[in-house]
Tab-separated table of C-alpha atoms in Angstrom:
chain	number	residue	atom	x	y	z
H	1	MET	CA	22.127	9.250	-1.354
H	2	TYR	CA	23.315	5.799	-2.507
H	3	GLU	CA	26.768	6.433	-1.057
H	4	GLU	CA	25.161	7.025	2.343
H	5	ILE	CA	23.169	3.787	1.948
H	6	ARG	CA	26.406	1.924	1.198
H	7	LYS	CA	28.189	3.432	4.209
H	8	SER	CA	25.395	2.678	6.660
H	9	ALA	CA	24.916	-0.894	5.352
H	10	ARG	CA	28.654	-1.495	5.757
H	11	ALA	CA	28.676	-0.073	9.287
H	12	ALA	CA	25.703	-2.177	10.397
H	13	LEU	CA	27.158	-5.374	8.928
H	14	LEU	CA	30.602	-4.815	10.427
H	15	GLU	CA	29.076	-4.108	13.829
H	16	LEU	CA	27.027	-7.330	13.653
H	17	LEU	CA	30.038	-9.372	12.556
H	18	ASP	CA	32.118	-7.997	15.424
H	19	VAL	CA	29.478	-8.973	17.986
H	20	ALA	CA	28.594	-12.352	16.426
H	21	ALA	CA	32.264	-13.473	16.111
H	22	LEU	CA	31.518	-15.780	13.201
H	23	LYS	CA	34.015	-18.226	11.758
H	24	PRO	CA	34.617	-18.838	8.039
H	25	GLY	CA	31.982	-21.139	6.610
H	26	GLN	CA	29.157	-19.889	8.809
H	27	GLN	CA	25.894	-18.519	7.440
H	28	VAL	CA	24.524	-14.965	7.477
H	29	VAL	CA	20.939	-14.314	6.419
H	30	VAL	CA	20.108	-10.800	5.234
H	31	GLY	CA	16.645	-9.468	4.580
H	32	CYS	CA	16.408	-6.034	3.033
H	33	SER	CA	13.495	-3.849	1.979
H	34	SER	CA	14.607	-1.273	-0.553
H	35	SER	CA	11.165	0.302	-0.129
H	36	GLU	CA	11.824	0.916	3.572
H	37	ILE	CA	15.310	2.256	2.793
H	38	MET	CA	13.691	4.842	0.538
H	39	GLY	CA	11.082	5.803	3.155
H	40	GLN	CA	8.177	3.890	1.631
H	41	LYS	CA	6.005	1.157	3.112
H	42	ILE	CA	7.548	-2.302	2.689
H	43	GLY	CA	6.697	-3.703	-0.734
H	44	LYS	CA	5.391	-0.394	-2.084
H	45	GLY	CA	8.474	1.417	-3.404
H	46	SER	CA	10.949	-1.183	-4.595
H	47	THR	CA	14.158	0.541	-5.681
H	48	PRO	CA	16.713	-1.657	-7.460
H	49	GLU	CA	19.417	1.015	-7.131
H	50	ALA	CA	19.125	1.102	-3.329
H	51	ALA	CA	19.202	-2.703	-3.168
H	52	LYS	CA	22.266	-2.819	-5.401
H	53	ALA	CA	24.030	-0.260	-3.196
H	54	VAL	CA	23.556	-2.554	-0.188
H	55	VAL	CA	24.615	-5.675	-2.117
H	56	ASP	CA	27.700	-3.997	-3.582
H	57	GLU	CA	28.817	-3.090	-0.058
H	58	ILE	CA	28.031	-6.221	1.964
H	59	MET	CA	28.887	-9.039	-0.460
H	60	PRO	CA	32.642	-8.332	-0.619
H	61	ILE	CA	32.836	-8.136	3.188
H	62	LEU	CA	31.089	-11.470	3.664
H	63	LYS	CA	33.107	-13.103	0.889
H	64	ALA	CA	36.414	-11.831	2.298
H	65	ARG	CA	35.533	-13.367	5.681
H	66	GLY	CA	34.498	-16.681	4.128
H	67	LEU	CA	30.884	-16.286	5.236
H	68	CYS	CA	27.892	-17.627	3.335
H	69	LEU	CA	25.312	-14.992	2.330
H	70	GLU	CA	21.680	-16.073	2.261
H	71	ALA	CA	19.444	-13.309	0.898
H	72	GLN	CA	15.815	-13.492	1.940
H	73	CYS	CA	13.229	-12.941	-0.775
H	74	CYS	CA	9.970	-11.159	-0.060
H	75	GLU	CA	6.659	-12.809	0.769
H	76	HIS	CA	5.752	-13.273	-2.911
H	77	LEU	CA	8.367	-16.048	-3.029
H	78	ASN	CA	7.433	-17.324	0.445
H	79	ARG	CA	10.606	-15.754	1.856
H	80	ALA	CA	12.803	-18.226	-0.013
H	81	LEU	CA	16.526	-17.489	0.110
H	82	ILE	CA	19.104	-16.871	-2.588
H	83	MET	CA	22.558	-18.361	-2.041
H	84	GLU	CA	25.465	-19.844	-3.945
H	85	ARG	CA	24.808	-23.376	-5.240
H	86	ALA	CA	28.010	-24.713	-3.654
H	87	ASP	CA	26.901	-23.459	-0.224
H	88	ALA	CA	23.376	-24.887	-0.625
H	89	GLU	CA	24.861	-28.265	-1.507
H	90	ARG	CA	27.421	-28.131	1.331
H	91	PHE	CA	24.692	-27.464	3.911
H	92	GLY	CA	22.331	-30.024	2.359
H	93	TYR	CA	19.579	-27.532	1.532
H	94	GLU	CA	16.973	-28.512	-1.027
H	95	ILE	CA	17.167	-26.274	-4.097
H	96	VAL	CA	13.892	-24.948	-5.510
H	97	CYS	CA	13.215	-23.597	-8.974
H	98	VAL	CA	12.560	-19.859	-8.874
H	99	ARG	CA	14.364	-16.668	-9.829
H	100	PRO	CA	13.609	-13.424	-7.957
H	101	ARG	CA	12.478	-10.244	-9.680
H	102	PRO	CA	11.972	-6.800	-8.127
H	103	LYS	CA	8.192	-7.317	-7.713
H	104	ALA	CA	8.361	-11.066	-6.990
H	105	GLY	CA	11.189	-11.774	-4.608
H	106	GLY	CA	12.296	-8.197	-4.138
H	107	SER	CA	14.970	-5.868	-5.425
H	108	PHE	CA	17.507	-7.020	-2.819
H	109	ALA	CA	17.203	-10.737	-3.605
H	110	THR	CA	17.304	-9.891	-7.319
H	111	ALA	CA	20.500	-7.863	-6.887
H	112	VAL	CA	22.098	-10.691	-4.890
H	113	TYR	CA	21.036	-13.227	-7.548
H	114	ASP	CA	22.603	-11.070	-10.265
H	115	ALA	CA	25.834	-10.612	-8.264
H	116	MET	CA	26.420	-14.272	-7.354
H	117	ASP	CA	28.449	-16.703	-9.432
H	118	ASP	CA	25.987	-19.633	-9.390
H	119	PRO	CA	22.877	-18.555	-7.460
H	120	VAL	CA	20.057	-20.860	-6.428
H	121	ALA	CA	16.973	-20.540	-4.276
H	122	VAL	CA	16.205	-22.630	-1.207
H	123	GLU	CA	13.149	-22.527	1.042
H	124	PHE	CA	14.754	-22.919	4.453
H	125	VAL	CA	18.110	-22.282	6.125
H	126	LYS	CA	19.432	-22.262	9.680
H	127	ALA	CA	21.748	-19.251	9.729
H	128	ASP	CA	24.241	-18.375	12.469
H	129	ALA	CA	23.560	-14.622	12.329
H	130	GLY	CA	21.362	-12.194	10.480
H	131	LEU	CA	20.768	-8.626	9.485
H	132	ASP	CA	17.219	-7.359	9.033
H	133	ILE	CA	17.036	-4.114	7.083
H	134	GLY	CA	13.495	-2.748	7.081
H	135	ASN	CA	11.460	-5.223	9.153
H	136	THR	CA	11.699	-8.186	6.760
H	137	MET	CA	11.244	-10.851	9.473
H	138	ILE	CA	14.422	-12.936	9.096
H	139	GLY	CA	13.926	-14.769	12.413
H	140	MET	CA	12.464	-17.854	10.740
H	141	HIS	CA	15.831	-18.435	9.058
H	142	LEU	CA	17.999	-18.392	12.192
H	143	LYS	CA	19.147	-21.347	14.274
H	144	ARG	CA	17.426	-21.918	17.614
H	145	GLY	CA	18.901	-19.786	20.352
H	146	ALA	CA	18.715	-16.493	18.442
H	147	VAL	CA	19.824	-13.444	20.418
H	148	PRO	CA	18.985	-9.887	19.292
H	149	VAL	CA	21.927	-7.601	18.616
H	150	HIS	CA	21.057	-3.964	19.278
H	151	LEU	CA	23.159	-2.066	16.763
H	152	THR	CA	24.294	1.513	17.171
H	153	ASN	CA	24.385	1.648	13.353
H	154	ASN	CA	20.673	0.884	13.210
H	155	HIS	CA	19.448	2.589	10.040
H	156	VAL	CA	20.083	2.205	6.334
H	157	GLY	CA	18.370	5.138	4.705
H	158	HIS	CA	14.967	5.282	6.418
H	159	ALA	CA	14.947	1.553	7.244
H	160	LEU	CA	15.419	0.293	10.784
H	161	VAL	CA	18.184	-2.316	11.055
H	162	ILE	CA	18.187	-5.098	13.629
H	163	GLY	CA	20.873	-7.737	14.011
H	164	ALA	CA	20.781	-11.243	15.441
H	165	LYS	CA	23.332	-13.831	16.431
H	166	THR	CA	22.755	-17.366	17.616
H	167	ARG	CA	24.136	-19.513	20.380
H	168	PRO	CA	23.447	-23.099	21.357
H	169	PRO	CA	20.131	-23.284	23.223
H	170	LEU	CA	20.414	-23.266	27.016
H	171	ILE	CA	18.642	-26.395	28.239
H	172	GLY	CA	18.099	-27.814	31.680
H	173	GLY	CA	17.036	-25.744	34.623
H	174	VAL	CA	18.273	-24.140	37.813
H	175	ARG	CA	20.728	-26.989	38.516
H	176	ALA	CA	22.196	-27.017	34.994
H	177	HIS	CA	25.718	-25.767	34.372
H	178	TYR	CA	26.366	-24.119	31.045
H	179	THR	CA	29.470	-23.883	28.925
H	180	ARG	CA	30.521	-20.448	27.712
H	181	GLU	CA	28.218	-18.746	25.225
H	182	ARG	CA	29.438	-17.941	21.748
């Protein structure tokens, strides 16, 4: 079962990255409910092994592309995000003092924290793209101008997966002329 979780997480992430066309140094927020992956109601069946399967598959891909992973914690940590200290400092995010656990932050954020070199938590980010595995509500962590990405690889286990990319907001009106979208 965990091998299938790994394969579907990889497929969904690669599909999102292809559509979003991110450049090294950009930010990707990922929210993931291991409960939903396992067919349970969000927050009711936390499964560290399922979370670790996702983390083990997506982290190397993001790292190889030079992308910054920001892992959303669950509501018990106010949806704070786990990321590498160097990235938090580079983007000017304020670091907060908390460490996720499976029942307070979630299994996914805990697995990311354990897998990172120098993890920290921040309260807010403005990511360039995102992957929502299991209806975790990552939209609050995306830049303005978020655009849904309808993935063909739209399930990890039992969890629905939705992607998002961002583009500069279109401002003006009917007489405005826009540059190409990203």
